[in-house]
Amino acid sequence: MTQPDPHSPARTIGYLAVIAGVVVLGAGSFAYAAGWLSPSRLTPTKLVSALAPPSGPALGHRRNHAKGVCFSGVFEANGTGTEVSRAGVFARGTYPVLGRFNLGTPDPDAPDATVRVRGMGLQITAPDGAVWRTAMINLPFFPVATPMAFYDLLKASHSTDPGAMASFTQAHPEFARFGGWAKSAPWTTSYAEEAYNSLDAFLFVDASGARHPVRWSLLPQAPVSPVTNAELTRLGPNHLEPEITARVGQAPQRWTFNITLANPGDETDDPSKAWGPDRRMLTVGTLIVSKIEPERDGPCRDINFDPTILPDGIAVSDDPFPAARSAAYARSYDLRASETQYYPYHLQTAKSSTP
Ligand code: HEM
């Protein structure tokens, strides 16, 4: 029997066609992932670009929550959480944590008193190495109901059209709640006096495999002394970082870790709707922050507090935010990790030195 000639022109053309097919398929997948084939699709690139101020992003920094400071300490679990989750970090014990206090702004130099949203990125590591990351904020509910609405909000807030915000608020009535909170909620002069809330709903999975929809909150054990915005402004543009450094230098700071269980029928897919106060609450332990380090050389700088990095025993729910956030945080991380030569970057100096 004659063997086929591997070098025949027909065979070569066949190989080339297969290679071309693979290249076209690959390019098609990239184009799909990038959103070029469906311009109305929300992509991480679009979301992250929309966060930047009109003058451009602060290169080398997180594209949101850019101003912040690292902390470390422990999570002391009291064992109560094992009722609803089999995650190792809920077994009675003490587990190392690493985190970041931050302000919800794309500007790493924003004056403290100009930023309403304060946040905490937190990583808890179980003895078997399983890691739980969460990024929480001090609002009691998220300003908008969907990732697309968040994108529309960013676009409206940077728009030169004077009617853009009015049209946005008309289309998203839930945003008015945030406006009310921002106007009336007191300010504090310390990261240690803030509560930090997951807002997104997750599922806890217990030892029997049963799933429990939950949200979580860290409540400050430090006494809270509310101040006005004018009082905070008087303390200067960069008060919060030295304040928390000095406070933790004197004594570790503590937060009570509370889990809120959904009532049957509670919506889990909309973080703009707070669950009422009658929900069952479990106190699962205490976060103890014992060391503060500047972001520049601190252990949090190169961490992506992606809310979908979850240990066995915690899973995402039908809340659409964590997946959108995960993709956007990865995009932000990729950008800042490739721009380390610009860090720390100052938007104002960059703007004034632009010809
Ligand atoms: C679609 C909605 C959202 C988008 C596009 C978004 C975008 C981002 C981005 C790009 C970062 C920087 C990530 C990095 O470079 O490591 C970030 C950080 C952060 N976000 Fe979001 N976010 C969203 C929703 C939320 C929600 C719902 C919360 C809280 C409940 C939240 C809390 C935080 C916090 C606390 C940080 C700072 C974490 C750290 O210290 O690294 N975000 N966000």
Coordinates of C-alpha atoms and ligand atoms in Angstrom, one line a residue:
M1 CA 0.0 0.0 0.0
T2 CA 1.4 3.5 -0.9
Q3 CA 1.9 5.9 2.0
P4 CA 0.4 9.4 1.5
D5 CA 3.1 12.0 0.9
P6 CA 3.1 14.3 3.9
H7 CA 4.7 17.1 1.8
S8 CA 2.1 17.0 -1.0
P9 CA 0.7 20.5 -1.8
A10 CA -2.8 19.3 -0.9
R11 CA -1.7 18.2 2.5
T12 CA 0.2 21.4 3.1
I13 CA -2.9 23.5 2.2
G14 CA -4.9 21.3 4.5
Y15 CA -2.6 22.0 7.5
L16 CA -2.6 25.7 6.7
A17 CA -6.4 25.8 6.6
V18 CA -6.5 24.1 10.0
I19 CA -4.0 26.6 11.5
A20 CA -5.9 29.5 9.9
G21 CA -9.2 28.1 11.4
V22 CA -7.6 28.0 14.9
V23 CA -6.3 31.5 14.5
V24 CA -9.7 32.8 13.3
L25 CA -11.5 31.0 16.2
G26 CA -9.0 32.3 18.7
A27 CA -9.3 35.9 17.4
G28 CA -13.1 35.5 17.4
S29 CA -13.0 34.4 21.1
F30 CA -10.9 37.4 22.0
A31 CA -13.1 39.8 20.1
Y32 CA -16.1 38.2 21.8
A33 CA -14.5 38.5 25.3
A34 CA -13.5 42.1 24.5
G35 CA -17.0 42.9 23.5
W36 CA -16.2 44.0 20.0
L37 CA -18.8 41.8 18.5
S38 CA -21.6 43.2 20.7
P39 CA -20.9 46.9 21.4
S40 CA -23.8 47.1 23.9
R41 CA -22.3 44.3 26.1
L42 CA -20.8 45.4 29.4
T43 CA -17.1 44.4 29.6
P44 CA -14.5 44.7 32.3
T45 CA -12.5 47.0 30.1
K46 CA -15.5 49.4 29.7
L47 CA -16.4 49.3 33.4
V48 CA -12.8 50.0 34.4
S49 CA -12.3 52.8 31.8
A50 CA -15.5 54.4 33.0
L51 CA -14.2 54.7 36.6
A52 CA -11.3 57.0 35.4
P53 CA -11.8 60.8 35.8
P54 CA -11.9 62.7 32.5
S55 CA -8.2 63.6 32.9
G56 CA -7.3 59.8 32.9
P57 CA -6.5 57.2 35.5
A58 CA -3.9 57.3 38.3
L59 CA -1.4 55.0 36.7
G60 CA -0.1 52.1 38.8
H61 CA -3.0 52.5 41.3
R62 CA -6.2 50.6 41.9
R63 CA -8.8 52.0 39.4
N64 CA -11.2 52.5 42.3
H65 CA -10.7 52.8 46.0
A66 CA -7.2 54.1 45.1
K67 CA -6.4 55.8 48.4
G68 CA -5.7 53.3 51.1
V69 CA -3.4 51.8 53.7
C70 CA -2.5 48.2 54.6
F71 CA -3.3 46.4 57.8
S72 CA -2.7 43.0 59.3
G73 CA -4.0 41.1 62.3
V74 CA -6.1 38.1 63.1
F75 CA -9.7 36.8 62.9
E76 CA -10.7 35.1 66.1
A77 CA -13.6 32.7 65.2
N78 CA -15.9 31.8 68.1
G79 CA -17.1 28.6 66.4
T80 CA -20.7 29.8 65.9
G81 CA -20.3 30.1 62.1
T82 CA -19.9 26.4 61.7
E83 CA -23.7 26.1 62.1
V84 CA -24.1 27.6 58.6
S85 CA -20.8 27.2 56.9
R86 CA -18.2 24.4 56.7
A87 CA -15.4 26.9 55.8
G88 CA -12.4 26.3 58.0
V89 CA -12.2 29.9 59.1
F90 CA -15.4 29.5 61.2
A91 CA -14.0 26.7 63.3
R92 CA -13.1 28.1 66.8
G93 CA -9.6 29.4 66.4
T94 CA -7.4 32.4 65.4
Y95 CA -6.5 32.9 61.7
P96 CA -4.1 35.4 60.1
V97 CA -5.7 38.4 58.2
L98 CA -4.3 40.9 55.8
G99 CA -6.3 43.9 54.6
R100 CA -6.6 47.4 53.4
F101 CA -8.6 50.5 54.6
N102 CA -9.5 52.6 51.7
L103 CA -11.6 55.4 50.2
G104 CA -14.0 54.9 47.2
T105 CA -12.3 57.1 44.7
P106 CA -10.1 56.7 41.6
D107 CA -7.8 59.5 43.0
P108 CA -5.1 58.3 45.4
D109 CA -4.7 61.9 46.6
A110 CA -8.4 62.8 47.1
P111 CA -8.9 64.8 50.3
D112 CA -10.5 62.5 52.9
A113 CA -13.5 64.7 53.5
T114 CA -14.5 64.6 49.8
V115 CA -15.1 60.9 49.7
R116 CA -18.3 59.5 51.1
V117 CA -17.6 55.8 50.6
R118 CA -15.0 54.1 52.9
G119 CA -14.0 50.5 52.4
M120 CA -12.1 47.5 53.7
G121 CA -10.4 44.8 51.7
L122 CA -9.9 41.7 53.8
Q123 CA -8.2 38.3 53.4
I124 CA -8.6 35.5 56.0
T125 CA -6.4 32.4 55.6
A126 CA -7.4 29.1 57.1
P127 CA -4.8 26.6 58.4
D128 CA -5.1 24.5 55.2
G129 CA -4.2 27.6 53.2
A130 CA -7.8 28.2 51.9
V131 CA -8.2 31.9 51.4
W132 CA -11.3 34.1 51.7
R133 CA -11.2 37.6 50.2
T134 CA -13.9 40.2 50.6
A135 CA -14.2 43.9 49.9
M136 CA -16.8 45.8 51.9
I137 CA -18.0 49.3 52.2
N138 CA -19.6 51.5 54.9
L139 CA -22.9 52.1 53.0
P140 CA -25.9 50.2 54.3
F141 CA -26.9 49.3 50.6
F142 CA -25.3 49.7 47.2
P143 CA -26.4 52.8 45.2
V144 CA -27.6 50.9 42.2
A145 CA -29.3 47.5 41.5
T146 CA -27.1 46.1 38.7
P147 CA -23.6 46.3 37.3
M148 CA -25.0 47.9 34.1
A149 CA -26.6 50.6 36.2
F150 CA -23.3 51.2 37.9
Y151 CA -21.7 51.7 34.5
D152 CA -24.5 54.1 33.5
L153 CA -23.9 56.0 36.7
L154 CA -20.2 56.3 36.0
K155 CA -20.9 57.5 32.5
A156 CA -23.5 60.0 33.7
S157 CA -21.3 61.4 36.5
H158 CA -18.4 62.1 34.0
S159 CA -20.7 63.4 31.2
T160 CA -20.5 66.9 29.9
D161 CA -24.2 66.9 29.3
P162 CA -25.8 68.9 32.1
G163 CA -28.9 66.7 32.0
A164 CA -27.1 63.4 32.3
M165 CA -27.4 62.9 36.0
A166 CA -31.0 63.9 36.0
S167 CA -31.8 61.3 33.3
F168 CA -29.8 58.7 35.2
T169 CA -31.7 59.2 38.5
Q170 CA -35.0 59.1 36.7
A171 CA -34.1 55.8 35.1
H172 CA -32.8 54.4 38.4
P173 CA -35.1 55.5 41.3
E174 CA -33.1 53.3 43.8
F175 CA -30.2 55.8 43.5
A176 CA -32.3 58.4 45.4
R177 CA -31.8 56.3 48.6
F178 CA -28.0 56.7 48.3
G179 CA -28.5 60.5 47.9
G180 CA -30.5 60.5 51.1
W181 CA -27.9 58.5 53.0
A182 CA -25.0 60.6 51.6
K183 CA -26.6 63.8 52.8
S184 CA -27.8 62.6 56.2
A185 CA -25.3 59.9 57.5
P186 CA -22.7 61.2 59.9
W187 CA -19.0 61.2 59.1
T188 CA -16.3 59.8 61.4
T189 CA -12.7 60.8 61.8
S190 CA -11.4 57.2 61.8
Y191 CA -11.4 54.0 59.7
A192 CA -11.7 52.3 63.2
E193 CA -15.2 53.8 63.7
E194 CA -16.8 52.6 60.5
A195 CA -18.9 49.5 59.8
Y196 CA -18.0 47.6 56.7
N197 CA -20.8 45.6 54.8
S198 CA -20.6 42.9 52.1
L199 CA -23.9 44.2 50.6
D200 CA -23.6 41.4 48.0
A201 CA -25.4 38.2 49.0
F202 CA -23.4 34.9 49.1
L203 CA -24.4 31.3 50.0
F204 CA -22.9 29.6 53.0
V205 CA -22.8 25.9 52.6
D206 CA -22.9 23.9 55.9
A207 CA -21.5 20.4 56.7
S208 CA -24.6 18.7 55.4
G209 CA -24.4 20.6 52.1
A210 CA -27.4 22.8 52.8
R211 CA -27.1 26.4 51.5
H212 CA -27.9 29.5 53.4
P213 CA -28.2 32.9 51.7
V214 CA -26.2 35.5 53.8
R215 CA -24.7 38.9 53.9
W216 CA -22.0 40.0 56.4
S217 CA -20.9 43.1 58.3
L218 CA -18.0 44.1 60.5
L219 CA -19.2 46.4 63.3
P220 CA -16.7 48.6 65.0
Q221 CA -16.1 48.0 68.7
A222 CA -14.5 51.4 69.0
P223 CA -16.9 54.1 70.3
V224 CA -18.3 56.0 67.3
S225 CA -18.0 59.8 67.6
P226 CA -19.9 61.3 64.6
V227 CA -18.6 64.6 63.2
T228 CA -19.8 67.0 60.5
N229 CA -18.1 67.2 57.1
A230 CA -16.7 70.6 58.0
E231 CA -15.1 69.2 61.2
L232 CA -13.4 66.4 59.1
T233 CA -12.3 68.9 56.5
R234 CA -10.6 71.0 59.2
L235 CA -8.5 67.9 60.1
G236 CA -6.8 68.2 56.7
P237 CA -6.8 66.3 53.5
N238 CA -4.9 63.3 54.7
H239 CA -6.1 62.7 58.3
L240 CA -7.3 59.1 58.1
E241 CA -4.1 57.3 57.4
P242 CA -2.0 58.8 60.2
E243 CA -5.0 58.6 62.6
I244 CA -5.4 54.8 62.1
T245 CA -1.6 54.3 62.3
A246 CA -1.4 56.1 65.6
R247 CA -4.6 54.5 67.0
V248 CA -3.5 50.9 66.2
G249 CA 0.0 51.8 67.5
Q250 CA -1.6 52.4 70.9
A251 CA -4.0 49.4 70.9
P252 CA -5.3 46.8 68.5
Q253 CA -8.7 47.7 67.0
R254 CA -11.6 45.3 66.9
W255 CA -14.7 44.7 64.8
T256 CA -17.5 42.2 65.6
F257 CA -18.1 39.9 62.6
N258 CA -21.8 39.4 62.0
I259 CA -23.5 37.2 59.5
T260 CA -27.1 38.1 58.5
L261 CA -29.3 35.2 57.2
A262 CA -31.9 35.9 54.6
N263 CA -35.5 35.3 55.4
P264 CA -37.2 32.8 53.0
G265 CA -38.1 34.8 49.9
D266 CA -35.6 37.6 50.4
E267 CA -34.0 38.9 47.2
T268 CA -30.4 37.9 46.9
D269 CA -29.7 39.4 43.5
D270 CA -30.0 43.1 44.4
P271 CA -27.5 44.8 46.8
S272 CA -29.4 48.1 46.6
K273 CA -32.1 46.6 48.8
A274 CA -31.1 46.2 52.4
W275 CA -32.7 43.3 54.3
G276 CA -34.7 44.5 57.3
P277 CA -33.5 44.3 60.9
D278 CA -35.7 41.3 61.8
R279 CA -33.3 38.9 60.0
R280 CA -31.5 36.2 62.1
M281 CA -28.0 37.4 62.9
L282 CA -25.0 35.3 64.0
T283 CA -21.9 36.8 65.6
V284 CA -19.1 34.5 64.3
G285 CA -16.0 36.2 65.8
T286 CA -13.9 39.3 66.0
L287 CA -11.5 41.0 63.6
I288 CA -8.4 42.3 65.4
V289 CA -6.2 44.8 63.5
S290 CA -2.8 45.1 65.1
K291 CA -0.5 46.5 62.5
I292 CA -0.8 49.3 59.9
E293 CA 1.7 49.7 57.0
P294 CA 1.8 52.3 54.2
E295 CA 0.4 50.9 51.0
R296 CA 3.6 51.7 49.1
D297 CA 5.7 48.9 50.7
G298 CA 2.9 47.1 52.5
P299 CA 1.6 43.6 52.0
C300 CA -1.8 44.7 50.6
R301 CA -0.5 46.7 47.6
D302 CA -0.3 43.7 45.3
I303 CA -3.4 41.9 46.5
N304 CA -6.6 41.9 44.5
F305 CA -9.5 41.7 47.0
D306 CA -11.6 39.8 44.4
P307 CA -15.0 39.0 46.1
T308 CA -15.2 35.6 44.3
I309 CA -12.1 34.2 46.0
L310 CA -14.0 32.0 48.4
P311 CA -13.1 28.9 50.4
D312 CA -15.1 25.7 50.3
G313 CA -18.2 26.5 52.5
I314 CA -18.9 29.9 50.9
A315 CA -20.2 30.3 47.3
V316 CA -21.5 33.1 45.1
S317 CA -25.3 33.5 44.9
D318 CA -27.5 34.8 42.0
D319 CA -26.2 38.4 42.9
P320 CA -24.8 39.6 39.6
F321 CA -22.2 41.9 41.2
P322 CA -19.5 39.5 42.4
A323 CA -18.8 38.1 38.9
A324 CA -18.8 41.6 37.3
R325 CA -16.6 42.9 40.2
S326 CA -14.2 39.9 39.8
A327 CA -13.7 40.7 36.1
A328 CA -13.3 44.4 36.7
Y329 CA -10.8 43.9 39.6
A330 CA -8.7 41.6 37.4
R331 CA -8.6 44.2 34.7
S332 CA -7.6 46.9 37.2
Y333 CA -5.0 44.6 38.7
D334 CA -3.5 43.8 35.3
L335 CA -3.3 47.5 34.5
R336 CA -1.8 48.6 37.8
A337 CA 0.7 45.7 37.8
S338 CA 2.0 46.7 34.4
E339 CA 2.4 50.3 35.5
T340 CA 4.5 50.0 38.6
Q341 CA 7.0 52.5 37.2
Y342 CA 4.4 55.3 37.7
Y343 CA 3.5 54.4 41.3
P344 CA 2.9 56.6 43.3
Y345 CA 1.1 58.7 40.6
H346 CA -0.4 62.1 41.4
L347 CA -3.4 63.0 39.2
Q348 CA -3.2 66.7 40.0
T349 CA 0.6 67.0 39.2
A350 CA 0.1 65.0 36.1
K351 CA -2.7 67.3 35.0
S352 CA -0.8 70.5 35.7
S353 CA 2.4 69.3 34.0
T354 CA 0.5 68.2 30.8
P355 CA 1.3 70.8 28.1
Ligands
HEM1 C1 -19.9 46.7 39.2 C2 -19.6 47.2 40.4 C3 -18.2 47.5 40.8 C4 -17.1 47.8 40.1 C5 -17.0 47.9 38.6 C6 -16.0 48.0 41.0 C7 -14.7 48.3 40.6 C8 -13.6 48.3 41.5 C9 -12.2 48.3 41.1 C10 -11.8 48.3 39.6 C11 -11.5 48.2 42.2 C12 -9.9 48.1 42.3 C13 -9.5 46.7 42.2 C14 -8.0 46.4 42.3 O1 -7.2 47.0 41.5 O2 -7.5 45.6 43.1 C15 -12.4 48.1 43.3 C16 -12.0 48.1 44.6 C17 -12.9 48.0 45.7 N1 -14.2 47.8 45.6 FE1 -15.4 47.8 44.0 N2 -16.5 47.8 42.3 C18 -17.8 47.5 42.2 C19 -18.7 47.2 43.2 C20 -18.3 47.2 44.6 C21 -19.2 46.8 45.7 C22 -20.6 46.3 45.5 C23 -18.4 46.9 46.8 C24 -18.8 46.7 48.2 C25 -19.9 46.1 48.7 C26 -17.1 47.4 46.4 C27 -16.0 47.6 47.3 C28 -14.7 47.8 46.9 C29 -13.6 47.9 47.8 C30 -13.7 47.9 49.3 C31 -12.5 48.0 47.1 C32 -11.0 48.2 47.6 C33 -10.4 46.8 47.9 C34 -8.9 47.0 48.1 O3 -8.5 47.6 49.1 O4 -8.2 46.5 47.2 N3 -17.1 47.5 45.0 N4 -13.7 48.2 42.9

